[in-house]
Amino acid sequence: MARRMGRAAAVYAALGVLWWATVRLVWSAAGCADWGCLVPSVGALAAVTLVLLAGAAPVLDRVDVRPGRWAALVAAGALVAFAVAGQALPSWTARAAHAVTAGLAFAVAGAVAAYVTGPGATRRRRVLTALGLAGLVPVAFVYASVRSGL
């Protein structure tokens, strides 16, 4: 199980850094400062994200994290939970920190997906993991509220 999680984490860490670099390029190429280009820019970012996440499935199959489609779908769900919860964290301006954070978040999502979709994964394991991911969001918002003094 640990090897499976490690392989998935490695694939997703690389994917996270690639996603970060691609998103930076798309955002720089849009190069606009007004609201008129926000919708096309966000649409392009969503398209890049969907293509990269869909491309993870065959890569996961190739590194023996099967079923790749199911693992990729679970990882995408975990990434949504991480992205929403991450909104409560303080931000920084260092680009290298953003790349490392993206790689780390993607790696953890890949490991979670490998854990949940692995051979012998019980319903209890899946439910507890789903509840843990869903619980990240309210915990993050409570943290943000306490940090801001509300």
PDB file of C-alpha atoms in Angstrom:
ATOM      1  CA  MET A   1       0.000   0.000   0.000  1.00  0.00           C
ATOM      2  CA  ALA A   2       2.819   2.422   0.871  1.00  0.00           C
ATOM      3  CA  ARG A   3       4.482   1.922  -2.514  1.00  0.00           C
ATOM      4  CA  ARG A   4       1.197   2.502  -4.293  1.00  0.00           C
ATOM      5  CA  MET A   5       0.650   5.711  -2.334  1.00  0.00           C
ATOM      6  CA  GLY A   6       4.238   6.806  -3.032  1.00  0.00           C
ATOM      7  CA  ARG A   7       3.878   6.252  -6.771  1.00  0.00           C
ATOM      8  CA  ALA A   8       0.599   8.175  -6.849  1.00  0.00           C
ATOM      9  CA  ALA A   9       2.090  10.971  -4.740  1.00  0.00           C
ATOM     10  CA  ALA A  10       5.082  11.247  -7.074  1.00  0.00           C
ATOM     11  CA  VAL A  11       2.862  11.410 -10.164  1.00  0.00           C
ATOM     12  CA  TYR A  12       0.646  14.023  -8.592  1.00  0.00           C
ATOM     13  CA  ALA A  13       3.545  16.094  -7.209  1.00  0.00           C
ATOM     14  CA  ALA A  14       4.946  16.404 -10.717  1.00  0.00           C
ATOM     15  CA  LEU A  15       1.459  17.119 -12.019  1.00  0.00           C
ATOM     16  CA  GLY A  16       0.995  19.833  -9.380  1.00  0.00           C
ATOM     17  CA  VAL A  17       4.160  21.656 -10.350  1.00  0.00           C
ATOM     18  CA  LEU A  18       3.247  21.309 -14.036  1.00  0.00           C
ATOM     19  CA  TRP A  19      -0.242  22.644 -13.266  1.00  0.00           C
ATOM     20  CA  TRP A  20       1.214  25.607 -11.376  1.00  0.00           C
ATOM     21  CA  ALA A  21       3.603  26.476 -14.218  1.00  0.00           C
ATOM     22  CA  THR A  22       0.900  26.099 -16.858  1.00  0.00           C
ATOM     23  CA  VAL A  23      -1.552  28.231 -14.908  1.00  0.00           C
ATOM     24  CA  ARG A  24       1.125  30.927 -14.498  1.00  0.00           C
ATOM     25  CA  LEU A  25       1.739  30.892 -18.236  1.00  0.00           C
ATOM     26  CA  VAL A  26      -1.960  31.091 -19.081  1.00  0.00           C
ATOM     27  CA  TRP A  27      -2.523  33.894 -16.590  1.00  0.00           C
ATOM     28  CA  SER A  28       0.510  35.804 -17.927  1.00  0.00           C
ATOM     29  CA  ALA A  29      -0.618  35.289 -21.517  1.00  0.00           C
ATOM     30  CA  ALA A  30      -4.025  36.761 -20.671  1.00  0.00           C
ATOM     31  CA  GLY A  31      -2.186  39.834 -19.412  1.00  0.00           C
ATOM     32  CA  CYS A  32      -5.230  41.883 -18.606  1.00  0.00           C
ATOM     33  CA  ALA A  33      -6.018  44.114 -15.712  1.00  0.00           C
ATOM     34  CA  ASP A  34      -9.711  44.729 -16.263  1.00  0.00           C
ATOM     35  CA  TRP A  35     -12.809  42.631 -15.594  1.00  0.00           C
ATOM     36  CA  GLY A  36     -13.570  42.092 -19.283  1.00  0.00           C
ATOM     37  CA  CYS A  37     -11.066  39.297 -19.664  1.00  0.00           C
ATOM     38  CA  LEU A  38     -11.757  37.574 -16.356  1.00  0.00           C
ATOM     39  CA  VAL A  39     -14.261  35.083 -17.773  1.00  0.00           C
ATOM     40  CA  PRO A  40     -12.052  33.903 -20.678  1.00  0.00           C
ATOM     41  CA  SER A  41      -9.027  33.708 -18.372  1.00  0.00           C
ATOM     42  CA  VAL A  42     -10.835  31.654 -15.758  1.00  0.00           C
ATOM     43  CA  GLY A  43     -12.267  29.464 -18.534  1.00  0.00           C
ATOM     44  CA  ALA A  44      -8.771  28.822 -19.872  1.00  0.00           C
ATOM     45  CA  LEU A  45      -7.538  27.988 -16.377  1.00  0.00           C
ATOM     46  CA  ALA A  46     -10.424  25.583 -15.871  1.00  0.00           C
ATOM     47  CA  ALA A  47      -9.684  23.922 -19.215  1.00  0.00           C
ATOM     48  CA  VAL A  48      -5.994  23.508 -18.327  1.00  0.00           C
ATOM     49  CA  THR A  49      -6.947  22.039 -14.959  1.00  0.00           C
ATOM     50  CA  LEU A  50      -9.424  19.573 -16.456  1.00  0.00           C
ATOM     51  CA  VAL A  51      -6.988  18.427 -19.156  1.00  0.00           C
ATOM     52  CA  LEU A  52      -4.174  17.859 -16.654  1.00  0.00           C
ATOM     53  CA  LEU A  53      -6.409  16.043 -14.180  1.00  0.00           C
ATOM     54  CA  ALA A  54      -7.870  13.856 -16.937  1.00  0.00           C
ATOM     55  CA  GLY A  55      -4.367  13.130 -18.199  1.00  0.00           C
ATOM     56  CA  ALA A  56      -3.448  11.746 -14.792  1.00  0.00           C
ATOM     57  CA  ALA A  57      -5.600   8.633 -15.251  1.00  0.00           C
ATOM     58  CA  PRO A  58      -3.455   6.923 -17.921  1.00  0.00           C
ATOM     59  CA  VAL A  59      -0.279   7.906 -16.072  1.00  0.00           C
ATOM     60  CA  LEU A  60      -1.608   6.314 -12.888  1.00  0.00           C
ATOM     61  CA  ASP A  61      -2.441   3.151 -14.819  1.00  0.00           C
ATOM     62  CA  ARG A  62       1.089   3.137 -16.217  1.00  0.00           C
ATOM     63  CA  VAL A  63       2.662   3.262 -12.738  1.00  0.00           C
ATOM     64  CA  ASP A  64       0.374   0.479 -11.460  1.00  0.00           C
ATOM     65  CA  VAL A  65      -2.050   2.635  -9.495  1.00  0.00           C
ATOM     66  CA  ARG A  66      -5.154   0.978 -10.879  1.00  0.00           C
ATOM     67  CA  PRO A  67      -7.905   1.787 -11.586  1.00  0.00           C
ATOM     68  CA  GLY A  68      -6.390   5.034 -12.808  1.00  0.00           C
ATOM     69  CA  ARG A  69      -9.682   6.694 -13.686  1.00  0.00           C
ATOM     70  CA  TRP A  70     -11.156   6.080 -10.255  1.00  0.00           C
ATOM     71  CA  ALA A  71      -7.972   7.216  -8.493  1.00  0.00           C
ATOM     72  CA  ALA A  72      -7.809  10.358 -10.639  1.00  0.00           C
ATOM     73  CA  LEU A  73     -11.417  11.174  -9.815  1.00  0.00           C
ATOM     74  CA  VAL A  74     -10.821  10.730  -6.082  1.00  0.00           C
ATOM     75  CA  ALA A  75      -7.677  12.870  -6.289  1.00  0.00           C
ATOM     76  CA  ALA A  76      -9.635  15.608  -8.078  1.00  0.00           C
ATOM     77  CA  GLY A  77     -12.191  15.581  -5.275  1.00  0.00           C
ATOM     78  CA  ALA A  78      -9.444  15.785  -2.678  1.00  0.00           C
ATOM     79  CA  LEU A  79      -7.905  18.706  -4.556  1.00  0.00           C
ATOM     80  CA  VAL A  80     -11.218  20.546  -4.475  1.00  0.00           C
ATOM     81  CA  ALA A  81     -11.370  20.100  -0.695  1.00  0.00           C
ATOM     82  CA  PHE A  82      -7.753  21.260  -0.367  1.00  0.00           C
ATOM     83  CA  ALA A  83      -8.362  24.283  -2.606  1.00  0.00           C
ATOM     84  CA  VAL A  84     -11.409  25.404  -0.648  1.00  0.00           C
ATOM     85  CA  ALA A  85      -9.707  24.829   2.698  1.00  0.00           C
ATOM     86  CA  GLY A  86      -6.565  26.556   1.420  1.00  0.00           C
ATOM     87  CA  GLN A  87      -8.482  29.783   0.966  1.00  0.00           C
ATOM     88  CA  ALA A  88      -8.391  30.190   4.737  1.00  0.00           C
ATOM     89  CA  LEU A  89      -4.601  30.028   4.904  1.00  0.00           C
ATOM     90  CA  PRO A  90      -2.439  33.139   4.718  1.00  0.00           C
ATOM     91  CA  SER A  91      -0.917  33.801   1.309  1.00  0.00           C
ATOM     92  CA  TRP A  92       2.621  34.721   0.360  1.00  0.00           C
ATOM     93  CA  THR A  93       4.219  36.299  -2.662  1.00  0.00           C
ATOM     94  CA  ALA A  94       7.140  33.935  -3.236  1.00  0.00           C
ATOM     95  CA  ARG A  95       6.641  32.053  -6.503  1.00  0.00           C
ATOM     96  CA  ALA A  96       8.752  29.123  -5.372  1.00  0.00           C
ATOM     97  CA  ALA A  97       6.504  28.695  -2.328  1.00  0.00           C
ATOM     98  CA  HIS A  98       3.476  28.538  -4.626  1.00  0.00           C
ATOM     99  CA  ALA A  99       5.096  25.824  -6.742  1.00  0.00           C
ATOM    100  CA  VAL A 100       6.060  23.805  -3.670  1.00  0.00           C
ATOM    101  CA  THR A 101       2.587  24.205  -2.184  1.00  0.00           C
ATOM    102  CA  ALA A 102       0.933  23.096  -5.428  1.00  0.00           C
ATOM    103  CA  GLY A 103       3.227  20.079  -5.667  1.00  0.00           C
ATOM    104  CA  LEU A 104       2.603  19.179  -2.029  1.00  0.00           C
ATOM    105  CA  ALA A 105      -1.193  19.545  -2.261  1.00  0.00           C
ATOM    106  CA  PHE A 106      -1.299  17.452  -5.423  1.00  0.00           C
ATOM    107  CA  ALA A 107       1.010  14.822  -3.871  1.00  0.00           C
ATOM    108  CA  VAL A 108      -1.202  14.469  -0.795  1.00  0.00           C
ATOM    109  CA  ALA A 109      -4.289  14.230  -3.032  1.00  0.00           C
ATOM    110  CA  GLY A 110      -2.608  11.476  -5.048  1.00  0.00           C
ATOM    111  CA  ALA A 111      -1.652   9.574  -1.904  1.00  0.00           C
ATOM    112  CA  VAL A 112      -5.195   9.889  -0.551  1.00  0.00           C
ATOM    113  CA  ALA A 113      -6.581   8.615  -3.840  1.00  0.00           C
ATOM    114  CA  ALA A 114      -4.226   5.634  -3.830  1.00  0.00           C
ATOM    115  CA  TYR A 115      -5.185   4.868  -0.234  1.00  0.00           C
ATOM    116  CA  VAL A 116      -8.911   4.989  -0.899  1.00  0.00           C
ATOM    117  CA  THR A 117      -8.862   3.095  -4.198  1.00  0.00           C
ATOM    118  CA  GLY A 118      -6.284   0.506  -3.234  1.00  0.00           C
ATOM    119  CA  PRO A 119      -6.888  -3.215  -3.137  1.00  0.00           C
ATOM    120  CA  GLY A 120      -8.700  -4.176   0.005  1.00  0.00           C
ATOM    121  CA  ALA A 121     -10.045  -0.687   0.650  1.00  0.00           C
ATOM    122  CA  THR A 122     -13.037  -1.098   2.899  1.00  0.00           C
ATOM    123  CA  ARG A 123     -16.185   0.964   2.887  1.00  0.00           C
ATOM    124  CA  ARG A 124     -15.217   2.235   6.338  1.00  0.00           C
ATOM    125  CA  ARG A 125     -11.862   3.515   5.008  1.00  0.00           C
ATOM    126  CA  ARG A 126     -13.589   5.292   2.139  1.00  0.00           C
ATOM    127  CA  VAL A 127     -16.251   6.880   4.329  1.00  0.00           C
ATOM    128  CA  LEU A 128     -13.769   8.062   6.962  1.00  0.00           C
ATOM    129  CA  THR A 129     -11.509   9.549   4.312  1.00  0.00           C
ATOM    130  CA  ALA A 130     -14.446  11.314   2.639  1.00  0.00           C
ATOM    131  CA  LEU A 131     -15.591  12.680   5.998  1.00  0.00           C
ATOM    132  CA  GLY A 132     -12.067  13.847   6.767  1.00  0.00           C
ATOM    133  CA  LEU A 133     -11.818  15.680   3.454  1.00  0.00           C
ATOM    134  CA  ALA A 134     -15.265  17.211   3.888  1.00  0.00           C
ATOM    135  CA  GLY A 135     -14.318  18.242   7.414  1.00  0.00           C
ATOM    136  CA  LEU A 136     -11.343  20.241   6.167  1.00  0.00           C
ATOM    137  CA  VAL A 137     -13.583  22.960   4.798  1.00  0.00           C
ATOM    138  CA  PRO A 138     -15.437  23.950   7.990  1.00  0.00           C
ATOM    139  CA  VAL A 139     -12.255  23.622  10.056  1.00  0.00           C
ATOM    140  CA  ALA A 140     -10.449  25.947   7.646  1.00  0.00           C
ATOM    141  CA  PHE A 141     -13.224  28.522   7.804  1.00  0.00           C
ATOM    142  CA  VAL A 142     -13.297  28.394  11.616  1.00  0.00           C
ATOM    143  CA  TYR A 143      -9.530  28.904  11.569  1.00  0.00           C
ATOM    144  CA  ALA A 144      -9.915  31.883   9.233  1.00  0.00           C
ATOM    145  CA  SER A 145     -12.624  33.369  11.450  1.00  0.00           C
ATOM    146  CA  VAL A 146     -10.539  33.007  14.593  1.00  0.00           C
ATOM    147  CA  ARG A 147      -7.448  34.406  12.851  1.00  0.00           C
ATOM    148  CA  SER A 148      -9.345  37.462  11.616  1.00  0.00           C
ATOM    149  CA  GLY A 149     -10.887  38.075  15.028  1.00  0.00           C
ATOM    150  CA  LEU A 150     -14.515  37.407  14.186  1.00  0.00           C
TER     151      LEU A 150
END
